[in-house]
Amino acid sequence: IRGDNKTSCPRKTPYYFNEDYKFNRLFVSSVLAAYVKSGLSVSSPVKCADVLGPCGASGITWKKHLGDSVNVIINDKIEMACDLIKDNIQRNHLQITVSSKDPCIFLHERGYNFVYLDCSNEASLYFDSAFRNIARNGIIVVTTKDDSSLHGGNPEVALRKYSGRIVRCFYAPEMAIRLVIAAMARSAISHNKSIEVLCSTVFKNTFTVAVLCTKSPQVSSKCTENLRLLKHCMVCEERLFYPASDGFPVDPKNIQLDCECSKNAPGKTAQELGPLWAGPIFNADFIQEMLANKFGSDNV
């Protein structure tokens, strides 16, 4: 895979190829391989979209390892990046469709069974477009890099971008993952869809989440039960999710943490965070399927 690595900042070079994120690419490829093997896709071959593929590394990996079982389209809105993608496809002797469109327009035009969003900034920009056209039993995988709002530095930024508050604490990576999933769930629910979280991971400064989408107003309504506030102790960092909303207000005093900090420390010791995803953030059976699909050490 060839990329323009004249600078170490991907934001300054849209078609930057970062070898350090090989884990993310292989992780997503394992998700796709497990999905293909599961037979959940309503289309065969599986229609796969690498929506933000500046070098085409992810899409090339899928086609190289999964062959005719997948139909891959790689998109990037920058023409020079598309030329680089085509060159990398030729280098690997593959047949892959390349598109040069705005990511949101690309996602609105047709539906896909597998959508991968490899974002170098906030991923929430693409959630609505991704969930609007995702096929039944389709998978959306999101990787976000260098997203300052997910590191808890400024709760207001997270609230603005992902509609929830988070803070820095020892379980901050999990909190960030749950915040992203909550934003994805809201987008899915608005299109009468629900999500099941298949797996999630944090690697260096990246967050990756894979969700399975199902279409059903009844199931999507039930999905809202997993969007809850979190009570967080600022002293010992004990936490507890609020119960699912039943339409009546909940007195925060009735949500009792296991710690005694409110009695032993002066002032207010707890704060409300979120709303966050309160459901599972992985599916053990699906992860076992992922582990069964071993990819090589190719330079992708």
mmCIF file of C-alpha atoms in Angstrom:
data_model
loop_
_atom_site.group_PDB
_atom_site.id
_atom_site.type_symbol
_atom_site.label_atom_id
_atom_site.label_comp_id
_atom_site.label_asym_id
_atom_site.label_seq_id
_atom_site.Cartn_x
_atom_site.Cartn_y
_atom_site.Cartn_z
ATOM 1 C CA ILE A 1 0.000 0.000 0.000
ATOM 2 C CA ARG A 2 1.340 3.390 -1.002
ATOM 3 C CA GLY A 3 0.398 6.631 0.720
ATOM 4 C CA ASP A 4 1.525 10.240 0.955
ATOM 5 C CA ASN A 5 3.475 10.249 4.223
ATOM 6 C CA LYS A 6 5.330 13.529 3.827
ATOM 7 C CA THR A 7 3.768 14.682 7.088
ATOM 8 C CA SER A 8 2.954 12.762 10.249
ATOM 9 C CA CYS A 9 -0.458 14.428 10.574
ATOM 10 C CA PRO A 10 -3.321 12.632 8.758
ATOM 11 C CA ARG A 11 -5.476 15.762 8.923
ATOM 12 C CA LYS A 12 -2.947 17.672 6.831
ATOM 13 C CA THR A 13 -2.545 14.803 4.376
ATOM 14 C CA PRO A 14 -5.952 13.315 3.459
ATOM 15 C CA TYR A 15 -4.338 10.257 1.868
ATOM 16 C CA TYR A 16 -1.930 9.482 4.689
ATOM 17 C CA PHE A 17 -1.180 5.783 5.286
ATOM 18 C CA ASN A 18 -0.494 5.045 8.938
ATOM 19 C CA GLU A 19 1.051 1.631 9.489
ATOM 20 C CA ASP A 20 0.510 1.989 13.247
ATOM 21 C CA TYR A 21 -3.215 1.452 12.719
ATOM 22 C CA LYS A 22 -2.772 -1.960 11.167
ATOM 23 C CA PHE A 23 -4.524 -3.417 14.215
ATOM 24 C CA ASN A 24 -7.660 -1.394 13.419
ATOM 25 C CA ARG A 25 -7.708 -2.548 9.809
ATOM 26 C CA LEU A 26 -7.288 -6.200 10.741
ATOM 27 C CA PHE A 27 -9.876 -5.838 13.505
ATOM 28 C CA VAL A 28 -12.444 -4.502 11.037
ATOM 29 C CA SER A 29 -11.504 -7.193 8.520
ATOM 30 C CA SER A 30 -12.134 -9.835 11.178
ATOM 31 C CA VAL A 31 -15.560 -8.320 11.832
ATOM 32 C CA LEU A 32 -16.383 -8.552 8.133
ATOM 33 C CA ALA A 33 -15.069 -12.114 7.859
ATOM 34 C CA ALA A 34 -17.209 -13.221 10.804
ATOM 35 C CA TYR A 35 -20.208 -11.442 9.270
ATOM 36 C CA VAL A 36 -19.740 -13.180 5.922
ATOM 37 C CA LYS A 37 -19.428 -16.542 7.643
ATOM 38 C CA SER A 38 -22.529 -15.946 9.776
ATOM 39 C CA GLY A 39 -24.805 -15.658 6.741
ATOM 40 C CA LEU A 40 -26.684 -12.719 8.265
ATOM 41 C CA SER A 41 -26.295 -10.592 5.150
ATOM 42 C CA VAL A 42 -29.388 -10.368 2.954
ATOM 43 C CA SER A 43 -27.152 -9.994 -0.119
ATOM 44 C CA SER A 44 -24.580 -12.301 -1.605
ATOM 45 C CA PRO A 45 -21.904 -11.242 -2.255
ATOM 46 C CA VAL A 46 -21.885 -8.866 0.699
ATOM 47 C CA LYS A 47 -21.977 -5.227 -0.414
ATOM 48 C CA CYS A 48 -19.156 -3.491 1.462
ATOM 49 C CA ALA A 49 -18.372 0.216 1.535
ATOM 50 C CA ASP A 50 -15.121 1.750 2.741
ATOM 51 C CA VAL A 51 -16.603 5.231 2.949
ATOM 52 C CA LEU A 52 -13.517 7.182 4.004
ATOM 53 C CA GLY A 53 -10.685 5.234 2.408
ATOM 54 C CA PRO A 54 -7.863 7.682 1.631
ATOM 55 C CA CYS A 55 -5.460 4.899 0.585
ATOM 56 C CA GLY A 56 -7.942 2.075 0.149
ATOM 57 C CA ALA A 57 -6.082 -0.127 2.637
ATOM 58 C CA SER A 58 -9.172 -1.502 4.375
ATOM 59 C CA GLY A 59 -11.150 -2.240 1.220
ATOM 60 C CA ILE A 60 -8.132 -3.868 -0.405
ATOM 61 C CA THR A 61 -7.682 -6.076 2.670
ATOM 62 C CA TRP A 62 -11.293 -7.256 2.461
ATOM 63 C CA LYS A 63 -11.122 -8.117 -1.216
ATOM 64 C CA LYS A 64 -7.722 -9.729 -0.923
ATOM 65 C CA HIS A 65 -8.745 -12.103 1.866
ATOM 66 C CA LEU A 66 -12.459 -12.647 1.220
ATOM 67 C CA GLY A 67 -12.447 -12.680 -2.581
ATOM 68 C CA ASP A 68 -15.746 -13.175 -4.382
ATOM 69 C CA SER A 69 -17.763 -13.313 -1.161
ATOM 70 C CA VAL A 70 -17.612 -9.511 -0.963
ATOM 71 C CA ASN A 71 -18.337 -6.700 -3.397
ATOM 72 C CA VAL A 72 -16.172 -3.767 -2.303
ATOM 73 C CA ILE A 73 -16.575 -0.071 -3.079
ATOM 74 C CA ILE A 74 -13.992 2.425 -1.812
ATOM 75 C CA ASN A 75 -14.931 6.084 -1.609
ATOM 76 C CA ASP A 76 -13.037 9.298 -0.999
ATOM 77 C CA LYS A 77 -14.159 12.800 -1.875
ATOM 78 C CA ILE A 78 -10.651 13.908 -2.921
ATOM 79 C CA GLU A 79 -9.689 13.136 -6.512
ATOM 80 C CA MET A 80 -5.984 12.739 -5.729
ATOM 81 C CA ALA A 81 -6.850 10.195 -3.053
ATOM 82 C CA CYS A 82 -8.941 8.255 -5.577
ATOM 83 C CA ASP A 83 -5.990 8.154 -7.968
ATOM 84 C CA LEU A 84 -3.860 6.773 -5.142
ATOM 85 C CA ILE A 85 -6.522 4.167 -4.317
ATOM 86 C CA LYS A 86 -6.659 3.013 -7.942
ATOM 87 C CA ASP A 87 -2.886 2.718 -8.000
ATOM 88 C CA ASN A 88 -2.919 0.606 -4.828
ATOM 89 C CA ILE A 89 -5.634 -1.618 -6.287
ATOM 90 C CA GLN A 90 -3.514 -2.236 -9.365
ATOM 91 C CA ARG A 91 -0.498 -2.986 -7.194
ATOM 92 C CA ASN A 92 -2.503 -5.743 -5.499
ATOM 93 C CA HIS A 93 -4.001 -7.036 -8.787
ATOM 94 C CA LEU A 94 -7.608 -6.651 -7.649
ATOM 95 C CA GLN A 95 -10.905 -5.483 -9.139
ATOM 96 C CA ILE A 96 -12.534 -2.897 -6.850
ATOM 97 C CA THR A 97 -14.897 -0.023 -7.622
ATOM 98 C CA VAL A 98 -13.650 3.441 -6.626
ATOM 99 C CA SER A 99 -15.961 6.392 -5.997
ATOM 100 C CA SER A 100 -15.232 10.088 -5.464
ATOM 101 C CA LYS A 101 -18.181 11.617 -3.628
ATOM 102 C CA ASP A 102 -19.007 13.367 -0.411
ATOM 103 C CA PRO A 103 -19.364 10.612 2.233
ATOM 104 C CA CYS A 104 -22.922 11.584 3.180
ATOM 105 C CA ILE A 105 -24.056 11.713 -0.455
ATOM 106 C CA PHE A 106 -22.323 8.394 -1.090
ATOM 107 C CA LEU A 107 -24.214 6.750 1.783
ATOM 108 C CA HIS A 108 -27.561 8.268 0.775
ATOM 109 C CA GLU A 109 -27.384 6.991 -2.805
ATOM 110 C CA ARG A 110 -27.703 3.266 -2.078
ATOM 111 C CA GLY A 111 -27.761 0.737 0.718
ATOM 112 C CA TYR A 112 -24.901 -1.485 1.836
ATOM 113 C CA ASN A 113 -24.608 -4.557 4.013
ATOM 114 C CA PHE A 114 -21.306 -3.522 5.569
ATOM 115 C CA VAL A 115 -20.259 0.091 6.082
ATOM 116 C CA TYR A 116 -16.909 1.189 7.477
ATOM 117 C CA LEU A 117 -16.314 4.771 8.588
ATOM 118 C CA ASP A 118 -12.643 5.416 9.317
ATOM 119 C CA CYS A 119 -12.854 8.982 10.614
ATOM 120 C CA SER A 120 -9.958 11.290 11.386
ATOM 121 C CA ASN A 121 -12.289 13.543 13.379
ATOM 122 C CA GLU A 122 -15.718 13.267 15.015
ATOM 123 C CA ALA A 123 -17.676 10.346 13.597
ATOM 124 C CA SER A 124 -21.086 11.732 14.512
ATOM 125 C CA LEU A 125 -21.133 13.723 11.260
ATOM 126 C CA TYR A 126 -21.926 10.544 9.316
ATOM 127 C CA PHE A 127 -24.227 8.601 11.634
ATOM 128 C CA ASP A 128 -27.520 9.782 10.158
ATOM 129 C CA SER A 129 -26.446 9.040 6.580
ATOM 130 C CA ALA A 130 -25.040 5.638 7.521
ATOM 131 C CA PHE A 131 -28.127 4.424 9.371
ATOM 132 C CA ARG A 132 -30.616 5.795 6.878
ATOM 133 C CA ASN A 133 -29.687 3.344 4.123
ATOM 134 C CA ILE A 134 -28.022 0.428 5.901
ATOM 135 C CA ALA A 135 -29.525 -2.872 4.764
ATOM 136 C CA ARG A 136 -31.467 -5.167 7.074
ATOM 137 C CA ASN A 137 -29.064 -7.084 9.305
ATOM 138 C CA GLY A 138 -26.275 -4.844 8.086
ATOM 139 C CA ILE A 139 -23.179 -3.906 10.063
ATOM 140 C CA ILE A 140 -21.783 -0.424 10.612
ATOM 141 C CA VAL A 141 -18.232 -0.133 11.920
ATOM 142 C CA VAL A 142 -16.937 3.225 13.095
ATOM 143 C CA THR A 143 -13.349 4.151 13.900
ATOM 144 C CA THR A 144 -12.631 7.645 15.131
ATOM 145 C CA LYS A 145 -9.107 9.003 15.565
ATOM 146 C CA ASP A 146 -7.825 12.109 17.317
ATOM 147 C CA ASP A 147 -11.322 13.014 18.497
ATOM 148 C CA SER A 148 -10.681 15.312 21.455
ATOM 149 C CA SER A 149 -14.320 15.196 22.518
ATOM 150 C CA LEU A 150 -13.962 11.513 23.473
ATOM 151 C CA HIS A 151 -11.081 12.025 25.879
ATOM 152 C CA GLY A 152 -13.092 13.894 28.500
ATOM 153 C CA GLY A 153 -11.075 17.087 28.380
ATOM 154 C CA ASN A 154 -14.084 19.307 27.756
ATOM 155 C CA PRO A 155 -17.522 17.841 28.586
ATOM 156 C CA GLU A 156 -19.237 20.592 26.599
ATOM 157 C CA VAL A 157 -17.551 19.475 23.375
ATOM 158 C CA ALA A 158 -18.731 15.898 23.884
ATOM 159 C CA LEU A 159 -22.234 17.190 24.586
ATOM 160 C CA ARG A 160 -22.207 19.231 21.387
ATOM 161 C CA LYS A 161 -20.875 16.472 19.137
ATOM 162 C CA TYR A 162 -22.315 13.312 20.692
ATOM 163 C CA SER A 163 -25.180 14.669 22.842
ATOM 164 C CA GLY A 164 -23.739 13.442 26.124
ATOM 165 C CA ARG A 165 -21.336 14.451 28.880
ATOM 166 C CA ILE A 166 -18.209 12.527 29.844
ATOM 167 C CA VAL A 167 -15.238 13.279 32.094
ATOM 168 C CA ARG A 168 -11.694 12.060 32.558
ATOM 169 C CA CYS A 169 -11.507 9.076 34.888
ATOM 170 C CA PHE A 170 -9.988 5.603 35.062
ATOM 171 C CA TYR A 171 -12.793 4.109 32.956
ATOM 172 C CA ALA A 172 -12.817 6.993 30.455
ATOM 173 C CA PRO A 173 -12.214 4.747 27.386
ATOM 174 C CA GLU A 174 -15.292 2.670 28.200
ATOM 175 C CA MET A 175 -17.291 5.834 28.809
ATOM 176 C CA ALA A 176 -16.224 7.207 25.419
ATOM 177 C CA ILE A 177 -17.233 3.961 23.712
ATOM 178 C CA ARG A 178 -20.631 4.074 25.400
ATOM 179 C CA LEU A 179 -21.068 7.703 24.348
ATOM 180 C CA VAL A 180 -20.378 6.851 20.693
ATOM 181 C CA ILE A 181 -22.747 3.870 20.825
ATOM 182 C CA ALA A 182 -25.463 6.052 22.360
ATOM 183 C CA ALA A 183 -25.130 8.530 19.491
ATOM 184 C CA MET A 184 -25.285 5.669 16.986
ATOM 185 C CA ALA A 185 -28.362 4.252 18.716
ATOM 186 C CA ARG A 186 -30.190 7.585 18.516
ATOM 187 C CA SER A 187 -29.507 7.805 14.779
ATOM 188 C CA ALA A 188 -30.702 4.225 14.284
ATOM 189 C CA ILE A 189 -33.856 4.796 16.325
ATOM 190 C CA SER A 190 -34.763 7.869 14.269
ATOM 191 C CA HIS A 191 -34.907 5.574 11.215
ATOM 192 C CA ASN A 192 -36.951 2.852 12.969
ATOM 193 C CA LYS A 193 -33.904 0.661 13.452
ATOM 194 C CA SER A 194 -32.149 -0.801 16.440
ATOM 195 C CA ILE A 195 -28.580 -1.833 17.112
ATOM 196 C CA GLU A 196 -26.801 -4.734 18.740
ATOM 197 C CA VAL A 197 -23.212 -4.026 19.712
ATOM 198 C CA LEU A 198 -20.978 -6.774 18.357
ATOM 199 C CA CYS A 199 -17.602 -5.558 19.572
ATOM 200 C CA SER A 200 -15.689 -2.444 20.534
ATOM 201 C CA THR A 201 -12.060 -1.647 21.131
ATOM 202 C CA VAL A 202 -9.729 1.181 22.087
ATOM 203 C CA PHE A 203 -6.294 1.238 20.476
ATOM 204 C CA LYS A 204 -3.909 4.117 21.144
ATOM 205 C CA ASN A 205 -5.957 7.236 20.331
ATOM 206 C CA THR A 206 -8.644 5.405 18.338
ATOM 207 C CA PHE A 207 -12.078 4.091 19.254
ATOM 208 C CA THR A 208 -13.714 1.384 17.131
ATOM 209 C CA VAL A 209 -17.297 0.150 17.444
ATOM 210 C CA ALA A 210 -19.154 -2.446 15.349
ATOM 211 C CA VAL A 211 -22.949 -2.698 15.527
ATOM 212 C CA LEU A 212 -25.527 -4.920 13.845
ATOM 213 C CA CYS A 213 -28.613 -3.060 12.590
ATOM 214 C CA THR A 214 -32.104 -4.526 12.549
ATOM 215 C CA LYS A 215 -35.246 -2.913 11.171
ATOM 216 C CA SER A 216 -38.296 -2.861 13.423
ATOM 217 C CA PRO A 217 -40.174 -0.008 15.127
ATOM 218 C CA GLN A 218 -40.908 -2.240 18.116
ATOM 219 C CA VAL A 219 -37.278 -3.242 18.589
ATOM 220 C CA SER A 220 -36.058 0.321 18.060
ATOM 221 C CA SER A 221 -38.406 1.529 20.797
ATOM 222 C CA LYS A 222 -36.927 -1.058 23.141
ATOM 223 C CA CYS A 223 -33.459 0.140 22.166
ATOM 224 C CA THR A 224 -34.177 3.478 23.837
ATOM 225 C CA GLU A 225 -34.186 1.719 27.220
ATOM 226 C CA ASN A 226 -30.412 1.417 26.973
ATOM 227 C CA LEU A 227 -29.917 5.190 26.725
ATOM 228 C CA ARG A 228 -29.480 6.242 30.339
ATOM 229 C CA LEU A 229 -27.795 8.768 32.573
ATOM 230 C CA LEU A 230 -24.849 7.681 34.693
ATOM 231 C CA LYS A 231 -24.256 8.740 38.277
ATOM 232 C CA HIS A 232 -20.514 9.191 38.797
ATOM 233 C CA CYS A 233 -18.655 9.807 42.050
ATOM 234 C CA MET A 234 -15.965 12.454 41.583
ATOM 235 C CA VAL A 235 -14.018 11.193 44.620
ATOM 236 C CA CYS A 236 -13.674 7.416 44.204
ATOM 237 C CA GLU A 237 -15.127 7.160 40.655
ATOM 238 C CA GLU A 238 -17.820 4.673 41.632
ATOM 239 C CA ARG A 239 -20.664 4.741 39.100
ATOM 240 C CA LEU A 240 -24.186 3.477 38.553
ATOM 241 C CA PHE A 241 -26.635 3.770 35.665
ATOM 242 C CA TYR A 242 -30.036 5.275 36.287
ATOM 243 C CA PRO A 243 -32.962 2.894 35.731
ATOM 244 C CA ALA A 244 -34.702 2.889 32.357
ATOM 245 C CA SER A 245 -37.059 5.826 32.047
ATOM 246 C CA ASP A 246 -40.749 5.125 32.592
ATOM 247 C CA GLY A 247 -41.861 8.680 31.887
ATOM 248 C CA PHE A 248 -41.656 9.840 35.490
ATOM 249 C CA PRO A 249 -38.821 11.959 36.911
ATOM 250 C CA VAL A 250 -36.150 10.165 38.933
ATOM 251 C CA ASP A 251 -34.858 11.762 42.112
ATOM 252 C CA PRO A 252 -31.030 11.560 42.005
ATOM 253 C CA LYS A 253 -31.049 11.008 45.765
ATOM 254 C CA ASN A 254 -32.754 7.670 45.177
ATOM 255 C CA ILE A 255 -29.818 6.488 43.040
ATOM 256 C CA GLN A 256 -27.441 5.318 45.740
ATOM 257 C CA LEU A 257 -23.810 4.568 44.945
ATOM 258 C CA ASP A 258 -21.978 1.876 46.892
ATOM 259 C CA CYS A 259 -19.410 4.356 48.199
ATOM 260 C CA GLU A 260 -19.619 6.549 51.320
ATOM 261 C CA CYS A 261 -18.017 9.600 49.726
ATOM 262 C CA SER A 262 -21.171 11.707 49.997
ATOM 263 C CA LYS A 263 -20.998 11.335 53.783
ATOM 264 C CA ASN A 264 -17.250 11.639 54.250
ATOM 265 C CA ALA A 265 -16.366 14.378 51.750
ATOM 266 C CA PRO A 266 -17.579 17.993 51.834
ATOM 267 C CA GLY A 267 -19.815 19.452 49.140
ATOM 268 C CA LYS A 268 -21.246 17.644 46.158
ATOM 269 C CA THR A 269 -19.437 14.437 45.292
ATOM 270 C CA ALA A 270 -21.542 13.017 42.449
ATOM 271 C CA GLN A 271 -22.457 14.235 38.997
ATOM 272 C CA GLU A 272 -24.710 13.087 36.187
ATOM 273 C CA LEU A 273 -23.025 12.021 32.956
ATOM 274 C CA GLY A 274 -24.398 10.875 29.638
ATOM 275 C CA PRO A 275 -26.821 9.827 28.364
ATOM 276 C CA LEU A 276 -24.680 6.780 27.603
ATOM 277 C CA TRP A 277 -25.314 3.304 26.231
ATOM 278 C CA ALA A 278 -26.154 1.087 29.209
ATOM 279 C CA GLY A 279 -26.354 -2.207 27.315
ATOM 280 C CA PRO A 280 -23.596 -4.704 26.480
ATOM 281 C CA ILE A 281 -20.653 -3.367 24.467
ATOM 282 C CA PHE A 282 -19.628 -6.722 22.996
ATOM 283 C CA ASN A 283 -21.041 -10.062 21.896
ATOM 284 C CA ALA A 284 -18.867 -12.932 23.125
ATOM 285 C CA ASP A 285 -20.052 -15.386 20.455
ATOM 286 C CA PHE A 286 -19.333 -12.946 17.650
ATOM 287 C CA ILE A 287 -15.866 -12.236 19.031
ATOM 288 C CA GLN A 288 -15.144 -15.968 19.024
ATOM 289 C CA GLU A 289 -16.055 -16.016 15.334
ATOM 290 C CA MET A 290 -13.720 -13.082 14.748
ATOM 291 C CA LEU A 291 -10.845 -14.867 16.459
ATOM 292 C CA ALA A 292 -11.420 -17.897 14.270
ATOM 293 C CA ASN A 293 -10.700 -15.804 11.163
ATOM 294 C CA LYS A 294 -6.972 -15.181 11.154
ATOM 295 C CA PHE A 295 -5.546 -12.672 8.730
ATOM 296 C CA GLY A 296 -1.969 -12.607 7.543
ATOM 297 C CA SER A 297 0.745 -10.059 8.207
ATOM 298 C CA ASP A 298 0.297 -8.238 4.900
ATOM 299 C CA ASN A 299 1.376 -4.628 4.845
ATOM 300 C CA VAL A 300 -2.188 -3.359 4.972
#
